[in-house]
mmCIF file of C-alpha atoms in Angstrom:
data_model
loop_
_atom_site.group_PDB
_atom_site.id
_atom_site.type_symbol
_atom_site.label_atom_id
_atom_site.label_comp_id
_atom_site.label_asym_id
_atom_site.label_seq_id
_atom_site.Cartn_x
_atom_site.Cartn_y
_atom_site.Cartn_z
ATOM 1 C CA MET C 1097 0.068 -0.057 -0.024
ATOM 2 C CA ILE C 1098 2.749 2.667 0.592
ATOM 3 C CA TYR C 1099 3.800 2.191 -2.667
ATOM 4 C CA GLU C 1100 0.217 3.352 -4.021
ATOM 5 C CA LEU C 1101 0.065 6.078 -1.432
ATOM 6 C CA GLN C 1102 3.839 7.377 -2.942
ATOM 7 C CA GLU C 1103 2.471 7.393 -6.416
ATOM 8 C CA GLY C 1104 -0.217 9.769 -5.048
ATOM 9 C CA LYS C 1105 -3.196 7.343 -4.698
ATOM 10 C CA LYS C 1106 -5.800 8.225 -2.252
ATOM 11 C CA PHE C 1107 -8.378 6.430 -0.221
ATOM 12 C CA HIS C 1108 -11.338 7.464 1.973
ATOM 13 C CA ILE C 1109 -10.896 4.455 4.296
ATOM 14 C CA TYR C 1110 -7.846 2.581 5.216
ATOM 15 C CA LEU C 1111 -8.396 -0.900 7.485
ATOM 16 C CA LEU C 1112 -4.702 -1.525 9.216
ATOM 17 C CA ASP C 1113 -3.392 -3.990 11.252
ATOM 18 C CA ILE C 1114 -0.267 -2.804 13.621
ATOM 19 C CA GLU C 1115 1.485 -6.426 12.267
ATOM 20 C CA LEU C 1116 1.584 -6.310 8.269
ATOM 21 C CA SER C 1117 2.501 -9.385 6.721
ATOM 22 C CA ASP C 1118 4.914 -8.110 4.656
ATOM 23 C CA GLY C 1119 7.223 -7.309 7.375
ATOM 24 C CA GLU C 1120 8.296 -3.696 5.997
ATOM 25 C CA ILE C 1121 6.420 -1.624 8.138
ATOM 26 C CA ASN C 1122 4.380 -1.727 10.569
ATOM 27 C CA GLY C 1123 0.623 -0.795 10.623
ATOM 28 C CA LEU C 1124 1.481 2.391 13.018
ATOM 29 C CA LYS C 1125 4.332 3.381 10.796
ATOM 30 C CA LEU C 1126 1.779 3.317 7.757
ATOM 31 C CA ALA C 1127 -0.591 5.265 9.538
ATOM 32 C CA GLU C 1128 1.923 7.811 10.364
ATOM 33 C CA PHE C 1129 2.562 7.943 6.589
ATOM 34 C CA ILE C 1130 -1.193 8.344 5.679
ATOM 35 C CA GLN C 1131 -1.596 11.126 8.209
ATOM 36 C CA ALA C 1132 1.632 12.984 6.713
ATOM 37 C CA GLN C 1133 0.025 12.985 3.744
ATOM 38 C CA LYS C 1134 -2.539 15.414 4.835
ATOM 39 C CA ASN C 1135 -5.671 13.408 3.245
ATOM 40 C CA ALA C 1136 -8.761 14.800 3.917
ATOM 41 C CA ASN C 1137 -11.763 12.951 4.575
ATOM 42 C CA SER C 1138 -9.876 9.770 5.314
ATOM 43 C CA TYR C 1139 -10.255 7.066 7.925
ATOM 44 C CA VAL C 1140 -7.504 4.717 9.124
ATOM 45 C CA ILE C 1141 -9.274 1.947 11.398
ATOM 46 C CA PHE C 1142 -6.973 -0.664 12.844
ATOM 47 C CA ILE C 1143 -8.581 -4.147 13.278
ATOM 48 C CA THR C 1144 -5.627 -5.729 15.770
ATOM 49 C CA ASN C 1145 -4.921 -7.988 18.948
ATOM 50 C CA HIS C 1146 -2.737 -5.412 20.265
ATOM 51 C CA LEU C 1147 -4.960 -2.512 21.658
ATOM 52 C CA GLU C 1148 -1.835 -2.048 24.131
ATOM 53 C CA PHE C 1149 -0.233 0.197 21.189
ATOM 54 C CA ALA C 1150 -3.417 2.335 20.795
ATOM 55 C CA LEU C 1151 -2.203 5.061 23.097
ATOM 56 C CA ASN C 1152 0.816 5.294 20.836
ATOM 57 C CA GLY C 1153 -1.658 5.941 17.832
ATOM 58 C CA TYR C 1154 -3.311 9.458 19.593
ATOM 59 C CA GLU C 1155 -1.751 11.513 17.800
ATOM 60 C CA LEU C 1156 -2.326 10.115 14.730
ATOM 61 C CA ASP C 1157 -5.922 10.521 15.024
ATOM 62 C CA ILE C 1158 -6.867 6.806 14.530
ATOM 63 C CA PHE C 1159 -10.812 6.668 13.847
ATOM 64 C CA ARG C 1160 -11.239 3.225 15.321
ATOM 65 C CA TYR C 1161 -9.109 0.231 17.229
ATOM 66 C CA ILE C 1162 -11.227 -2.855 17.086
ATOM 67 C CA LEU C 1163 -10.258 -6.286 18.399
ATOM 68 C CA LYS C 1164 -10.240 -9.220 15.886
ATOM 69 C CA GLU C 1165 -12.417 -11.164 17.563
ATOM 70 C CA GLN C 1166 -15.125 -8.179 17.871
ATOM 71 C CA ALA C 1167 -14.431 -7.071 14.029
ATOM 72 C CA ALA C 1168 -17.542 -8.984 12.946
ATOM 73 C CA GLU C 1169 -19.645 -6.916 15.139
ATOM 74 C CA LYS C 1170 -17.919 -3.775 15.339
ATOM 75 C CA LEU C 1171 -16.317 -3.101 11.876
ATOM 76 C CA PRO C 1172 -20.024 -2.472 10.288
ATOM 77 C CA GLN C 1173 -20.805 0.007 12.996
ATOM 78 C CA ALA C 1174 -17.515 1.875 12.296
ATOM 79 C CA LEU C 1175 -18.144 2.019 8.318
ATOM 80 C CA GLU C 1176 -21.994 3.289 9.033
ATOM 81 C CA GLU C 1177 -20.368 6.029 11.158
ATOM 82 C CA ILE C 1178 -17.980 6.745 8.571
ATOM 83 C CA GLY C 1179 -20.668 7.244 5.851
ATOM 84 C CA LYS C 1180 -22.564 9.392 7.813
ATOM 85 C CA ARG C 1181 -19.592 11.433 8.502
ATOM 86 C CA MET C 1182 -18.779 11.418 4.600
ATOM 87 C CA ASN C 1183 -22.470 12.499 3.700
ATOM 88 C CA ILE C 1184 -22.496 15.316 5.796
ATOM 89 C CA GLN C 1185 -22.785 18.356 3.714
ATOM 90 C CA SER C 1186 -21.984 16.595 0.612
ATOM 91 C CA GLY C 1187 -24.900 17.442 -1.895
ATOM 92 C CA GLU C 1188 -25.070 21.446 -0.811
ATOM 93 C CA PHE C 1189 -23.498 23.912 -2.161
ATOM 94 C CA TYR C 1190 -22.408 28.092 -1.993
ATOM 95 C CA THR C 1191 -22.809 29.816 -5.333
ATOM 96 C CA ILE C 1192 -20.439 32.690 -6.394
ATOM 97 C CA ASP C 1193 -21.234 35.073 -8.941
ATOM 98 C CA LYS C 1194 -18.377 36.274 -11.271
ATOM 99 C CA ALA C 1195 -18.457 38.390 -14.181
ATOM 100 C CA GLY C 1196 -19.034 36.047 -16.872
ATOM 101 C CA PHE C 1197 -19.343 32.971 -14.825
ATOM 102 C CA ARG C 1198 -21.010 31.199 -11.894
ATOM 103 C CA GLU C 1199 -18.781 29.323 -9.333
ATOM 104 C CA LYS C 1200 -20.188 26.401 -6.811
ATOM 105 C CA LEU C 1201 -18.261 25.845 -3.690
ATOM 106 C CA PHE C 1202 -19.449 22.597 -2.102
ATOM 107 C CA TYR C 1203 -19.743 23.021 1.555
ATOM 108 C CA SER C 1204 -17.709 19.880 1.940
ATOM 109 C CA ASP C 1205 -14.937 21.530 0.421
ATOM 110 C CA ILE C 1206 -14.887 24.687 2.250
ATOM 111 C CA LEU C 1207 -12.408 24.688 4.892
ATOM 112 C CA TYR C 1208 -12.895 28.147 6.580
ATOM 113 C CA ILE C 1209 -14.043 31.557 5.336
ATOM 114 C CA TYR C 1210 -12.481 34.884 6.496
ATOM 115 C CA LYS C 1211 -13.029 38.744 6.219
ATOM 116 C CA GLU C 1212 -10.912 40.583 4.199
ATOM 117 C CA GLN C 1213 -11.585 44.600 4.003
ATOM 118 C CA LYS C 1214 -15.186 43.821 2.331
ATOM 119 C CA ASN C 1215 -14.961 40.651 1.157
ATOM 120 C CA ALA C 1216 -15.315 37.356 1.915
ATOM 121 C CA VAL C 1217 -12.582 34.847 1.192
ATOM 122 C CA PHE C 1218 -13.515 31.022 0.689
ATOM 123 C CA VAL C 1219 -10.792 28.594 1.281
ATOM 124 C CA THR C 1220 -10.962 25.241 0.283
ATOM 125 C CA GLY C 1221 -8.326 22.367 -0.255
ATOM 126 C CA ASN C 1222 -8.025 23.724 -3.966
ATOM 127 C CA GLY C 1223 -7.183 27.485 -3.245
ATOM 128 C CA THR C 1224 -9.208 30.834 -2.465
ATOM 129 C CA SER C 1225 -12.612 32.267 -3.766
ATOM 130 C CA THR C 1226 -13.208 35.655 -3.060
ATOM 131 C CA ILE C 1227 -16.863 37.704 -3.229
ATOM 132 C CA ARG C 1228 -17.839 41.247 -2.077
ATOM 133 C CA ASN C 1229 -19.755 40.344 0.662
ATOM 134 C CA SER C 1230 -19.907 40.581 4.736
ATOM 135 C CA LEU C 1231 -19.444 37.605 6.926
ATOM 136 C CA SER C 1232 -22.632 38.126 8.401
ATOM 137 C CA ARG C 1233 -24.323 37.885 5.265
ATOM 138 C CA VAL C 1234 -22.601 34.837 4.132
ATOM 139 C CA MET C 1235 -23.560 32.938 7.328
ATOM 140 C CA THR C 1236 -27.255 33.754 6.437
ATOM 141 C CA GLU C 1237 -26.896 32.675 3.071
ATOM 142 C CA LEU C 1238 -24.770 29.188 4.114
ATOM 143 C CA ASN C 1239 -27.869 28.229 6.737
ATOM 144 C CA ASN C 1240 -26.314 25.168 7.773
ATOM 145 C CA ASP C 1241 -25.051 24.129 11.280
ATOM 146 C CA GLY C 1242 -22.202 23.278 10.081
ATOM 147 C CA PHE C 1243 -20.429 26.538 10.067
ATOM 148 C CA VAL C 1244 -19.385 28.404 13.359
ATOM 149 C CA TYR C 1245 -17.775 31.777 13.711
ATOM 150 C CA ILE C 1246 -14.304 31.022 15.719
ATOM 151 C CA ASN C 1247 -13.684 34.933 15.921
ATOM 152 C CA LYS C 1248 -15.208 37.828 14.175
ATOM 153 C CA GLY C 1249 -13.187 37.429 11.074
ATOM 154 C CA VAL C 1250 -13.616 33.523 10.695
ATOM 155 C CA ILE C 1251 -16.185 31.146 9.726
ATOM 156 C CA ILE C 1252 -15.295 27.402 10.068
ATOM 157 C CA ASN C 1253 -16.675 24.252 8.706
ATOM 158 C CA ILE C 1254 -17.340 21.921 11.728
ATOM 159 C CA SER C 1255 -16.732 19.114 9.794
ATOM 160 C CA ARG C 1256 -13.149 19.973 8.743
ATOM 161 C CA ILE C 1257 -12.391 20.032 12.556
ATOM 162 C CA GLN C 1258 -9.405 17.766 13.222
ATOM 163 C CA LYS C 1259 -8.607 18.758 16.980
ATOM 164 C CA ILE C 1260 -9.029 21.620 19.188
ATOM 165 C CA ASN C 1261 -6.159 22.478 22.061
ATOM 166 C CA GLY C 1262 -6.829 25.235 23.919
ATOM 167 C CA LEU C 1263 -8.035 28.245 21.540
ATOM 168 C CA GLU C 1264 -6.078 26.426 18.592
ATOM 169 C CA ILE C 1265 -8.066 24.584 16.168
ATOM 170 C CA ILE C 1266 -6.461 22.337 13.761
ATOM 171 C CA LEU C 1267 -8.243 21.477 10.590
ATOM 172 C CA ASP C 1268 -7.967 18.038 8.750
ATOM 173 C CA ASN C 1269 -5.501 19.374 6.278
ATOM 174 C CA GLY C 1270 -2.920 20.386 8.879
ATOM 175 C CA GLU C 1271 -3.725 24.103 8.994
ATOM 176 C CA GLN C 1272 -4.420 25.919 11.959
ATOM 177 C CA LEU C 1273 -6.434 28.287 12.826
ATOM 178 C CA TYR C 1274 -7.171 30.329 16.198
ATOM 179 C CA ALA C 1275 -10.351 30.877 18.232
ATOM 180 C CA SER C 1276 -11.367 34.109 20.587
ATOM 181 C CA ARG C 1277 -11.776 33.603 24.561
ATOM 182 C CA THR C 1278 -15.284 35.219 23.949
ATOM 183 C CA HIS C 1279 -16.007 32.474 20.970
ATOM 184 C CA ILE C 1280 -14.570 29.165 22.041
ATOM 185 C CA GLN C 1281 -16.609 27.983 24.215
ATOM 186 C CA ASP C 1282 -19.753 28.203 22.058
ATOM 187 C CA VAL C 1283 -17.332 26.536 19.175
ATOM 188 C CA LYS C 1284 -16.628 23.756 21.593
ATOM 189 C CA MET C 1285 -20.555 23.128 22.242
ATOM 190 C CA LEU C 1286 -21.494 24.082 18.954
ATOM 191 C CA VAL C 1287 -19.231 20.873 17.585
ATOM 192 C CA SER C 1288 -20.591 18.581 20.120
ATOM 193 C CA LYS C 1289 -23.618 19.261 19.168
ATOM 194 C CA PHE C 1290 -23.278 18.822 15.271
ATOM 195 C CA TRP C 1291 -21.818 15.708 15.837
ATOM 196 C CA ARG C 1292 -24.178 14.263 18.233
ATOM 197 C CA LYS C 1293 -26.541 15.195 15.228
ATOM 198 C CA TYR C 1294 -24.347 13.201 12.824
ATOM 199 C CA ILE C 1295 -23.326 10.628 14.584
#
């Protein structure tokens, strides 16, 4: 698999074991390599007899560790949960009208939106798109509980949040943003509420 990853191939779901049959690389090292690729919306599941290594993989953002003896029961549940997460916002989009053309930004592609003078700048995995509009107007037009203000100048896509550490918010592409002290508690509450709704 590592050769396929080195060639640029990406997958949504990786099923790994701590011990791999080829003996060239163990599962944790492979998971580390996958994480280094910053493949947004990908999930790593370990099916293993070595749950003692779970703590070692904490920083690798492993989606789930499943004992082999429980795989028949637990794996379908994990895959169903991933399916729900991947379907969140998949069909909704925001339209930006520009001179001569219309740009469609799918909600699932939007990382965050920030204020730049009188413009709102949409940041996606493919770059940025700018519209002459206020953030408050954009938020109203999004009309989706998957977006939240992290400070007065930034709206973030909750489904793209990987981790919250203090005021620091880490996205699934590795980018780091910072919430204001006045917003962080609301952010945490809305993130928790959002995922409870979709899990």
